[in-house]
């Protein structure tokens, strides 16, 4: 982003990484490629990702967003969102002869598989997450008889299990790492033999964005998180910024939601964005701040991500059948850039 020194020291710290993660990029690209290949309309169950701008843009291109599978006409094509769906939803789609494209983030799919394995082992499974969130609904649907949701620390004492020695935990992928660890520690005090998932549940992108904000926040009078209100990871970023030392922390969908009074007396403004936010919205916020005198732009980088996920298998096959190579990802690596760090492997566990 262009940067010019400010005579009064006003500056913008821009967090890296920010914005689109690999799972979001894959899901949005799946809808775009489906519209190009099959033509409109293409139905999408729930919001493909939690971002108003993305949903509005895809709607203009011919995507039709529905809440439930039974709103899709029989035999039509439907895309399942990045947040994942339960086996019951797949069964409903099959019963209606729908042509499905499953754009579930592979990291969410990993958590689904963990839930199934723990259920097969007859564990009581404690799912740390937000009741009603699409991802949580999809995960719980994998083993509803075994899974109970723990919304926060206030739910820990309410947990009832059959055998305190056969209890495991998993989590929603977009939570605050710190909050999740706090809940796990509280659960372990009740259930000392609590079993961890075999690898991290908090996704690499969520962790990376929170780490970048923690580095930026102590230097910031105000932190602006770009993201929608129903985006769990965006809301968490706003909260993490405040907890990490920012003077104030706000969330906006777009630049026109910025309020001048937020920046009274502020010299340094931090800017980040949730994992479902396109970069254009961040640049609009930076441009708006420049108009208020914050002309110096300073990147705050903690890690460079180089993660990509292939498009859903059936969509890849249909693209190749018509001679289109489904290249992934869109973003080209600058000439001369060396290898970058990949954080998608999810090795180890967040509770050490």
PDB file of N, CA and C in Angstrom, residues 222-310:
ATOM      1  N   UNK A 222      -6.040   2.958  18.358  1.00  0.00           N
ATOM      2  CA  UNK A 222      -7.310   2.379  17.920  1.00  0.00           C
ATOM      3  C   UNK A 222      -6.998   1.249  16.944  1.00  0.00           C
ATOM      4  N   UNK A 223      -7.734   0.142  17.054  1.00  0.00           N
ATOM      5  CA  UNK A 223      -7.631  -0.936  16.066  1.00  0.00           C
ATOM      6  C   UNK A 223      -8.984  -1.092  15.371  1.00  0.00           C
ATOM      7  N   UNK A 224      -8.949  -1.109  14.054  1.00  0.00           N
ATOM      8  CA  UNK A 224     -10.140  -1.338  13.246  1.00  0.00           C
ATOM      9  C   UNK A 224     -10.065  -2.735  12.645  1.00  0.00           C
ATOM     10  N   UNK A 225     -11.059  -3.556  12.929  1.00  0.00           N
ATOM     11  CA  UNK A 225     -11.177  -4.870  12.300  1.00  0.00           C
ATOM     12  C   UNK A 225     -12.248  -4.791  11.227  1.00  0.00           C
ATOM     13  N   UNK A 226     -11.887  -5.134  10.012  1.00  0.00           N
ATOM     14  CA  UNK A 226     -12.853  -5.174   8.916  1.00  0.00           C
ATOM     15  C   UNK A 226     -13.450  -6.574   8.886  1.00  0.00           C
ATOM     16  N   UNK A 227     -14.774  -6.661   8.980  1.00  0.00           N
ATOM     17  CA  UNK A 227     -15.441  -7.960   8.991  1.00  0.00           C
ATOM     18  C   UNK A 227     -16.888  -7.799   9.394  1.00  0.00           C
ATOM     19  N   UNK A 228     -17.698  -8.784   9.065  1.00  0.00           N
ATOM     20  CA  UNK A 228     -19.132  -8.724   9.353  1.00  0.00           C
ATOM     21  C   UNK A 228     -19.435  -9.169  10.774  1.00  0.00           C
ATOM     22  N   UNK A 229     -20.590  -8.715  11.279  1.00  0.00           N
ATOM     23  CA  UNK A 229     -20.961  -8.983  12.669  1.00  0.00           C
ATOM     24  C   UNK A 229     -21.175 -10.469  12.929  1.00  0.00           C
ATOM     25  N   UNK A 230     -21.574 -11.233  11.905  1.00  0.00           N
ATOM     26  CA  UNK A 230     -21.804 -12.664  12.098  1.00  0.00           C
ATOM     27  C   UNK A 230     -20.561 -13.501  11.813  1.00  0.00           C
ATOM     28  N   UNK A 231     -19.435 -12.838  11.594  1.00  0.00           N
ATOM     29  CA  UNK A 231     -18.167 -13.539  11.389  1.00  0.00           C
ATOM     30  C   UNK A 231     -17.497 -13.737  12.734  1.00  0.00           C
ATOM     31  N   UNK A 232     -17.483 -14.959  13.218  1.00  0.00           N
ATOM     32  CA  UNK A 232     -16.935 -15.243  14.542  1.00  0.00           C
ATOM     33  C   UNK A 232     -15.476 -14.826  14.643  1.00  0.00           C
ATOM     34  N   UNK A 233     -14.672 -15.138  13.621  1.00  0.00           N
ATOM     35  CA  UNK A 233     -13.243 -14.820  13.726  1.00  0.00           C
ATOM     36  C   UNK A 233     -13.000 -13.319  13.665  1.00  0.00           C
ATOM     37  N   UNK A 234     -13.860 -12.569  12.964  1.00  0.00           N
ATOM     38  CA  UNK A 234     -13.713 -11.109  12.925  1.00  0.00           C
ATOM     39  C   UNK A 234     -14.027 -10.496  14.283  1.00  0.00           C
ATOM     40  N   UNK A 235     -15.104 -10.962  14.907  1.00  0.00           N
ATOM     41  CA  UNK A 235     -15.467 -10.468  16.235  1.00  0.00           C
ATOM     42  C   UNK A 235     -14.370 -10.790  17.239  1.00  0.00           C
ATOM     43  N   UNK A 236     -13.797 -12.005  17.125  1.00  0.00           N
ATOM     44  CA  UNK A 236     -12.716 -12.372  18.038  1.00  0.00           C
ATOM     45  C   UNK A 236     -11.503 -11.448  17.856  1.00  0.00           C
ATOM     46  N   UNK A 237     -11.189 -11.078  16.604  1.00  0.00           N
ATOM     47  CA  UNK A 237     -10.064 -10.186  16.362  1.00  0.00           C
ATOM     48  C   UNK A 237     -10.270  -8.848  17.062  1.00  0.00           C
ATOM     49  N   UNK A 238     -11.484  -8.336  16.992  1.00  0.00           N
ATOM     50  CA  UNK A 238     -11.794  -7.081  17.663  1.00  0.00           C
ATOM     51  C   UNK A 238     -11.562  -7.207  19.164  1.00  0.00           C
ATOM     52  N   UNK A 239     -11.983  -8.330  19.739  1.00  0.00           N
ATOM     53  CA  UNK A 239     -11.818  -8.552  21.172  1.00  0.00           C
ATOM     54  C   UNK A 239     -10.351  -8.772  21.543  1.00  0.00           C
ATOM     55  N   UNK A 240      -9.651  -9.538  20.730  1.00  0.00           N
ATOM     56  CA  UNK A 240      -8.236  -9.810  20.990  1.00  0.00           C
ATOM     57  C   UNK A 240      -7.429  -8.513  20.978  1.00  0.00           C
ATOM     58  N   UNK A 241      -7.743  -7.613  20.061  1.00  0.00           N
ATOM     59  CA  UNK A 241      -7.022  -6.340  19.987  1.00  0.00           C
ATOM     60  C   UNK A 241      -7.143  -5.567  21.296  1.00  0.00           C
ATOM     61  N   UNK A 242      -8.344  -5.529  21.838  1.00  0.00           N
ATOM     62  CA  UNK A 242      -8.553  -4.789  23.084  1.00  0.00           C
ATOM     63  C   UNK A 242      -7.823  -5.461  24.243  1.00  0.00           C
ATOM     64  N   UNK A 243      -7.914  -6.795  24.297  1.00  0.00           N
ATOM     65  CA  UNK A 243      -7.249  -7.546  25.360  1.00  0.00           C
ATOM     66  C   UNK A 243      -5.731  -7.418  25.281  1.00  0.00           C
ATOM     67  N   UNK A 244      -5.211  -7.212  24.064  1.00  0.00           N
ATOM     68  CA  UNK A 244      -3.759  -7.157  23.860  1.00  0.00           C
ATOM     69  C   UNK A 244      -3.186  -5.758  24.051  1.00  0.00           C
ATOM     70  N   UNK A 245      -4.034  -4.780  24.372  1.00  0.00           N
ATOM     71  CA  UNK A 245      -3.492  -3.475  24.712  1.00  0.00           C
ATOM     72  C   UNK A 245      -3.866  -2.320  23.828  1.00  0.00           C
ATOM     73  N   UNK A 246      -4.748  -2.516  22.842  1.00  0.00           N
ATOM     74  CA  UNK A 246      -5.193  -1.395  22.013  1.00  0.00           C
ATOM     75  C   UNK A 246      -5.986  -0.405  22.869  1.00  0.00           C
ATOM     76  N   UNK A 247      -5.849   0.881  22.552  1.00  0.00           N
ATOM     77  CA  UNK A 247      -6.601   1.881  23.298  1.00  0.00           C
ATOM     78  C   UNK A 247      -8.092   1.750  23.090  1.00  0.00           C
ATOM     79  N   UNK A 248      -8.501   1.375  21.894  1.00  0.00           N
ATOM     80  CA  UNK A 248      -9.908   1.142  21.564  1.00  0.00           C
ATOM     81  C   UNK A 248      -9.950   0.183  20.388  1.00  0.00           C
ATOM     82  N   UNK A 249     -11.074  -0.493  20.214  1.00  0.00           N
ATOM     83  CA  UNK A 249     -11.184  -1.502  19.161  1.00  0.00           C
ATOM     84  C   UNK A 249     -12.594  -1.488  18.587  1.00  0.00           C
ATOM     85  N   UNK A 250     -12.680  -1.421  17.256  1.00  0.00           N
ATOM     86  CA  UNK A 250     -13.981  -1.358  16.579  1.00  0.00           C
ATOM     87  C   UNK A 250     -13.986  -2.304  15.383  1.00  0.00           C
ATOM     88  N   UNK A 251     -15.200  -2.699  14.982  1.00  0.00           N
ATOM     89  CA  UNK A 251     -15.384  -3.543  13.796  1.00  0.00           C
ATOM     90  C   UNK A 251     -16.283  -2.821  12.809  1.00  0.00           C
ATOM     91  N   UNK A 252     -15.929  -2.891  11.532  1.00  0.00           N
ATOM     92  CA  UNK A 252     -16.754  -2.307  10.480  1.00  0.00           C
ATOM     93  C   UNK A 252     -16.864  -3.287   9.322  1.00  0.00           C
ATOM     94  N   UNK A 253     -17.978  -3.232   8.615  1.00  0.00           N
ATOM     95  CA  UNK A 253     -18.110  -3.999   7.378  1.00  0.00           C
ATOM     96  C   UNK A 253     -17.392  -3.291   6.236  1.00  0.00           C
ATOM     97  N   UNK A 254     -17.570  -1.956   6.194  1.00  0.00           N
ATOM     98  CA  UNK A 254     -17.004  -1.163   5.101  1.00  0.00           C
ATOM     99  C   UNK A 254     -16.505   0.170   5.630  1.00  0.00           C
ATOM    100  N   UNK A 255     -15.754   0.872   4.800  1.00  0.00           N
ATOM    101  CA  UNK A 255     -15.129   2.122   5.208  1.00  0.00           C
ATOM    102  C   UNK A 255     -16.127   3.184   5.610  1.00  0.00           C
ATOM    103  N   UNK A 256     -17.318   3.185   4.995  1.00  0.00           N
ATOM    104  CA  UNK A 256     -18.286   4.245   5.310  1.00  0.00           C
ATOM    105  C   UNK A 256     -18.896   4.102   6.715  1.00  0.00           C
ATOM    106  N   UNK A 257     -18.530   3.038   7.430  1.00  0.00           N
ATOM    107  CA  UNK A 257     -19.001   2.877   8.806  1.00  0.00           C
ATOM    108  C   UNK A 257     -18.025   3.474   9.826  1.00  0.00           C
ATOM    109  N   UNK A 258     -16.856   3.920   9.370  1.00  0.00           N
ATOM    110  CA  UNK A 258     -15.893   4.544  10.272  1.00  0.00           C
ATOM    111  C   UNK A 258     -16.477   5.836  10.849  1.00  0.00           C
ATOM    112  N   UNK A 259     -16.275   6.055  12.150  1.00  0.00           N
ATOM    113  CA  UNK A 259     -16.793   7.251  12.815  1.00  0.00           C
ATOM    114  C   UNK A 259     -15.622   8.172  13.186  1.00  0.00           C
ATOM    115  N   UNK A 260     -15.640   9.429  12.769  1.00  0.00           N
ATOM    116  CA  UNK A 260     -14.507  10.341  13.044  1.00  0.00           C
ATOM    117  C   UNK A 260     -14.169  10.456  14.524  1.00  0.00           C
ATOM    118  N   UNK A 261     -15.180  10.372  15.394  1.00  0.00           N
ATOM    119  CA  UNK A 261     -14.904  10.525  16.827  1.00  0.00           C
ATOM    120  C   UNK A 261     -14.058   9.395  17.390  1.00  0.00           C
ATOM    121  N   UNK A 262     -14.010   8.238  16.688  1.00  0.00           N
ATOM    122  CA  UNK A 262     -13.178   7.135  17.156  1.00  0.00           C
ATOM    123  C   UNK A 262     -11.697   7.521  17.177  1.00  0.00           C
ATOM    124  N   UNK A 263     -11.305   8.472  16.324  1.00  0.00           N
ATOM    125  CA  UNK A 263      -9.890   8.739  16.099  1.00  0.00           C
ATOM    126  C   UNK A 263      -9.425  10.063  16.714  1.00  0.00           C
ATOM    127  N   UNK A 264     -10.281  10.679  17.514  1.00  0.00           N
ATOM    128  CA  UNK A 264      -9.898  11.942  18.149  1.00  0.00           C
ATOM    129  C   UNK A 264      -8.699  11.719  19.076  1.00  0.00           C
ATOM    130  N   UNK A 265      -7.629  12.435  18.828  1.00  0.00           N
ATOM    131  CA  UNK A 265      -6.421  12.327  19.642  1.00  0.00           C
ATOM    132  C   UNK A 265      -5.569  11.112  19.338  1.00  0.00           C
ATOM    133  N   UNK A 266      -5.958  10.312  18.366  1.00  0.00           N
ATOM    134  CA  UNK A 266      -5.214   9.088  18.047  1.00  0.00           C
ATOM    135  C   UNK A 266      -4.114   9.374  17.030  1.00  0.00           C
ATOM    136  N   UNK A 267      -2.947   8.808  17.268  1.00  0.00           N
ATOM    137  CA  UNK A 267      -1.827   8.949  16.343  1.00  0.00           C
ATOM    138  C   UNK A 267      -1.615   7.692  15.503  1.00  0.00           C
ATOM    139  N   UNK A 268      -1.775   6.529  16.139  1.00  0.00           N
ATOM    140  CA  UNK A 268      -1.528   5.257  15.444  1.00  0.00           C
ATOM    141  C   UNK A 268      -2.809   4.441  15.380  1.00  0.00           C
ATOM    142  N   UNK A 269      -3.200   4.056  14.163  1.00  0.00           N
ATOM    143  CA  UNK A 269      -4.390   3.239  13.937  1.00  0.00           C
ATOM    144  C   UNK A 269      -3.956   1.881  13.396  1.00  0.00           C
ATOM    145  N   UNK A 270      -4.384   0.811  14.040  1.00  0.00           N
ATOM    146  CA  UNK A 270      -4.133  -0.529  13.538  1.00  0.00           C
ATOM    147  C   UNK A 270      -5.301  -0.993  12.685  1.00  0.00           C
ATOM    148  N   UNK A 271      -5.005  -1.714  11.635  1.00  0.00           N
ATOM    149  CA  UNK A 271      -6.050  -2.231  10.739  1.00  0.00           C
ATOM    150  C   UNK A 271      -5.791  -3.707  10.482  1.00  0.00           C
ATOM    151  N   UNK A 272      -6.835  -4.513  10.613  1.00  0.00           N
ATOM    152  CA  UNK A 272      -6.772  -5.929  10.257  1.00  0.00           C
ATOM    153  C   UNK A 272      -8.106  -6.321   9.648  1.00  0.00           C
ATOM    154  N   UNK A 273      -8.241  -7.581   9.264  1.00  0.00           N
ATOM    155  CA  UNK A 273      -9.516  -8.043   8.716  1.00  0.00           C
ATOM    156  C   UNK A 273      -9.696  -9.528   8.970  1.00  0.00           C
ATOM    157  N   UNK A 274     -10.946  -9.937   9.072  1.00  0.00           N
ATOM    158  CA  UNK A 274     -11.283 -11.330   9.306  1.00  0.00           C
ATOM    159  C   UNK A 274     -10.976 -12.198   8.105  1.00  0.00           C
ATOM    160  N   UNK A 275     -11.028 -13.505   8.316  1.00  0.00           N
ATOM    161  CA  UNK A 275     -10.602 -14.468   7.296  1.00  0.00           C
ATOM    162  C   UNK A 275     -11.556 -14.580   6.114  1.00  0.00           C
ATOM    163  N   UNK A 276     -12.716 -13.913   6.179  1.00  0.00           N
ATOM    164  CA  UNK A 276     -13.661 -13.956   5.063  1.00  0.00           C
ATOM    165  C   UNK A 276     -13.792 -12.602   4.369  1.00  0.00           C
ATOM    166  N   UNK A 277     -12.806 -11.727   4.565  1.00  0.00           N
ATOM    167  CA  UNK A 277     -12.886 -10.352   4.064  1.00  0.00           C
ATOM    168  C   UNK A 277     -11.973 -10.154   2.860  1.00  0.00           C
ATOM    169  N   UNK A 278     -12.533  -9.735   1.716  1.00  0.00           N
ATOM    170  CA  UNK A 278     -11.674  -9.453   0.555  1.00  0.00           C
ATOM    171  C   UNK A 278     -10.814  -8.219   0.788  1.00  0.00           C
ATOM    172  N   UNK A 279      -9.649  -8.200   0.184  1.00  0.00           N
ATOM    173  CA  UNK A 279      -8.650  -7.150   0.417  1.00  0.00           C
ATOM    174  C   UNK A 279      -9.158  -5.770   0.008  1.00  0.00           C
ATOM    175  N   UNK A 280     -10.053  -5.698  -0.955  1.00  0.00           N
ATOM    176  CA  UNK A 280     -10.540  -4.400  -1.410  1.00  0.00           C
ATOM    177  C   UNK A 280     -11.190  -3.614  -0.273  1.00  0.00           C
ATOM    178  N   UNK A 281     -11.839  -4.304   0.656  1.00  0.00           N
ATOM    179  CA  UNK A 281     -12.485  -3.622   1.767  1.00  0.00           C
ATOM    180  C   UNK A 281     -11.461  -3.044   2.737  1.00  0.00           C
ATOM    181  N   UNK A 282     -10.340  -3.735   2.906  1.00  0.00           N
ATOM    182  CA  UNK A 282      -9.260  -3.221   3.755  1.00  0.00           C
ATOM    183  C   UNK A 282      -8.642  -1.978   3.119  1.00  0.00           C
ATOM    184  N   UNK A 283      -8.415  -2.042   1.836  1.00  0.00           N
ATOM    185  CA  UNK A 283      -7.816  -0.899   1.146  1.00  0.00           C
ATOM    186  C   UNK A 283      -8.738   0.318   1.202  1.00  0.00           C
ATOM    187  N   UNK A 284     -10.038   0.090   1.128  1.00  0.00           N
ATOM    188  CA  UNK A 284     -10.988   1.200   1.253  1.00  0.00           C
ATOM    189  C   UNK A 284     -10.883   1.860   2.632  1.00  0.00           C
ATOM    190  N   UNK A 285     -10.717   1.047   3.679  1.00  0.00           N
ATOM    191  CA  UNK A 285     -10.567   1.584   5.029  1.00  0.00           C
ATOM    192  C   UNK A 285      -9.275   2.383   5.144  1.00  0.00           C
ATOM    193  N   UNK A 286      -8.192   1.841   4.601  1.00  0.00           N
ATOM    194  CA  UNK A 286      -6.908   2.548   4.641  1.00  0.00           C
ATOM    195  C   UNK A 286      -7.013   3.878   3.893  1.00  0.00           C
ATOM    196  N   UNK A 287      -7.659   3.875   2.738  1.00  0.00           N
ATOM    197  CA  UNK A 287      -7.821   5.119   1.967  1.00  0.00           C
ATOM    198  C   UNK A 287      -8.633   6.145   2.758  1.00  0.00           C
ATOM    199  N   UNK A 288      -9.673   5.686   3.452  1.00  0.00           N
ATOM    200  CA  UNK A 288     -10.491   6.604   4.248  1.00  0.00           C
ATOM    201  C   UNK A 288      -9.688   7.198   5.393  1.00  0.00           C
ATOM    202  N   UNK A 289      -8.825   6.382   6.001  1.00  0.00           N
ATOM    203  CA  UNK A 289      -7.982   6.886   7.091  1.00  0.00           C
ATOM    204  C   UNK A 289      -6.937   7.871   6.558  1.00  0.00           C
ATOM    205  N   UNK A 290      -6.436   7.635   5.362  1.00  0.00           N
ATOM    206  CA  UNK A 290      -5.483   8.572   4.768  1.00  0.00           C
ATOM    207  C   UNK A 290      -6.106   9.945   4.599  1.00  0.00           C
ATOM    208  N   UNK A 291      -7.394   9.973   4.270  1.00  0.00           N
ATOM    209  CA  UNK A 291      -8.084  11.245   4.112  1.00  0.00           C
ATOM    210  C   UNK A 291      -8.168  12.014   5.433  1.00  0.00           C
ATOM    211  N   UNK A 292      -8.006  11.281   6.549  1.00  0.00           N
ATOM    212  CA  UNK A 292      -8.012  11.924   7.856  1.00  0.00           C
ATOM    213  C   UNK A 292      -6.599  12.227   8.353  1.00  0.00           C
ATOM    214  N   UNK A 293      -5.612  12.079   7.471  1.00  0.00           N
ATOM    215  CA  UNK A 293      -4.252  12.470   7.805  1.00  0.00           C
ATOM    216  C   UNK A 293      -3.313  11.335   8.154  1.00  0.00           C
ATOM    217  N   UNK A 294      -3.807  10.091   8.161  1.00  0.00           N
ATOM    218  CA  UNK A 294      -2.958   8.937   8.490  1.00  0.00           C
ATOM    219  C   UNK A 294      -2.333   8.417   7.199  1.00  0.00           C
ATOM    220  N   UNK A 295      -1.302   9.118   6.747  1.00  0.00           N
ATOM    221  CA  UNK A 295      -0.758   8.828   5.420  1.00  0.00           C
ATOM    222  C   UNK A 295       0.370   7.812   5.424  1.00  0.00           C
ATOM    223  N   UNK A 296       1.019   7.617   6.572  1.00  0.00           N
ATOM    224  CA  UNK A 296       2.100   6.634   6.648  1.00  0.00           C
ATOM    225  C   UNK A 296       1.514   5.248   6.920  1.00  0.00           C
ATOM    226  N   UNK A 297       1.845   4.292   6.069  1.00  0.00           N
ATOM    227  CA  UNK A 297       1.317   2.931   6.197  1.00  0.00           C
ATOM    228  C   UNK A 297       2.473   1.988   6.512  1.00  0.00           C
ATOM    229  N   UNK A 298       2.377   1.306   7.646  1.00  0.00           N
ATOM    230  CA  UNK A 298       3.457   0.436   8.111  1.00  0.00           C
ATOM    231  C   UNK A 298       2.929  -0.993   8.246  1.00  0.00           C
ATOM    232  N   UNK A 299       3.471  -1.955   7.501  1.00  0.00           N
ATOM    233  CA  UNK A 299       3.039  -3.350   7.667  1.00  0.00           C
ATOM    234  C   UNK A 299       3.582  -3.948   8.962  1.00  0.00           C
ATOM    235  N   UNK A 300       2.764  -4.731   9.624  1.00  0.00           N
ATOM    236  CA  UNK A 300       3.177  -5.480  10.813  1.00  0.00           C
ATOM    237  C   UNK A 300       3.007  -6.956  10.479  1.00  0.00           C
ATOM    238  N   UNK A 301       4.093  -7.632  10.195  1.00  0.00           N
ATOM    239  CA  UNK A 301       4.051  -9.002   9.676  1.00  0.00           C
ATOM    240  C   UNK A 301       4.564  -9.988  10.715  1.00  0.00           C
ATOM    241  N   UNK A 302       3.792 -11.049  10.930  1.00  0.00           N
ATOM    242  CA  UNK A 302       4.227 -12.099  11.852  1.00  0.00           C
ATOM    243  C   UNK A 302       4.557 -13.396  11.123  1.00  0.00           C
ATOM    244  N   UNK A 303       3.857 -13.689  10.043  1.00  0.00           N
ATOM    245  CA  UNK A 303       4.131 -14.894   9.263  1.00  0.00           C
ATOM    246  C   UNK A 303       3.566 -14.681   7.865  1.00  0.00           C
ATOM    247  N   UNK A 304       4.224 -15.264   6.870  1.00  0.00           N
ATOM    248  CA  UNK A 304       3.706 -15.237   5.497  1.00  0.00           C
ATOM    249  C   UNK A 304       3.029 -16.575   5.222  1.00  0.00           C
ATOM    250  N   UNK A 305       1.767 -16.527   4.862  1.00  0.00           N
ATOM    251  CA  UNK A 305       1.010 -17.764   4.604  1.00  0.00           C
ATOM    252  C   UNK A 305       1.174 -18.199   3.158  1.00  0.00           C
ATOM    253  N   UNK A 306       1.322 -19.494   2.984  1.00  0.00           N
ATOM    254  CA  UNK A 306       1.389 -20.069   1.643  1.00  0.00           C
ATOM    255  C   UNK A 306       0.581 -21.357   1.667  1.00  0.00           C
ATOM    256  N   UNK A 307      -0.727 -21.201   1.861  1.00  0.00           N
ATOM    257  CA  UNK A 307      -1.625 -22.342   2.022  1.00  0.00           C
ATOM    258  C   UNK A 307      -2.653 -22.317   0.904  1.00  0.00           C
ATOM    259  N   UNK A 308      -2.928 -23.461   0.324  1.00  0.00           N
ATOM    260  CA  UNK A 308      -3.953 -23.547  -0.707  1.00  0.00           C
ATOM    261  C   UNK A 308      -4.683 -24.867  -0.591  1.00  0.00           C
ATOM    262  N   UNK A 309      -5.977 -24.830  -0.897  1.00  0.00           N
ATOM    263  CA  UNK A 309      -6.801 -26.031  -0.907  1.00  0.00           C
ATOM    264  C   UNK A 309      -7.402 -26.196  -2.295  1.00  0.00           C
ATOM    265  N   UNK A 310      -7.438 -27.421  -2.776  1.00  0.00           N
ATOM    266  CA  UNK A 310      -8.036 -27.700  -4.080  1.00  0.00           C
ATOM    267  C   UNK A 310      -9.535 -27.478  -4.045  1.00  0.00           C
TER     268      UNK A 310
END
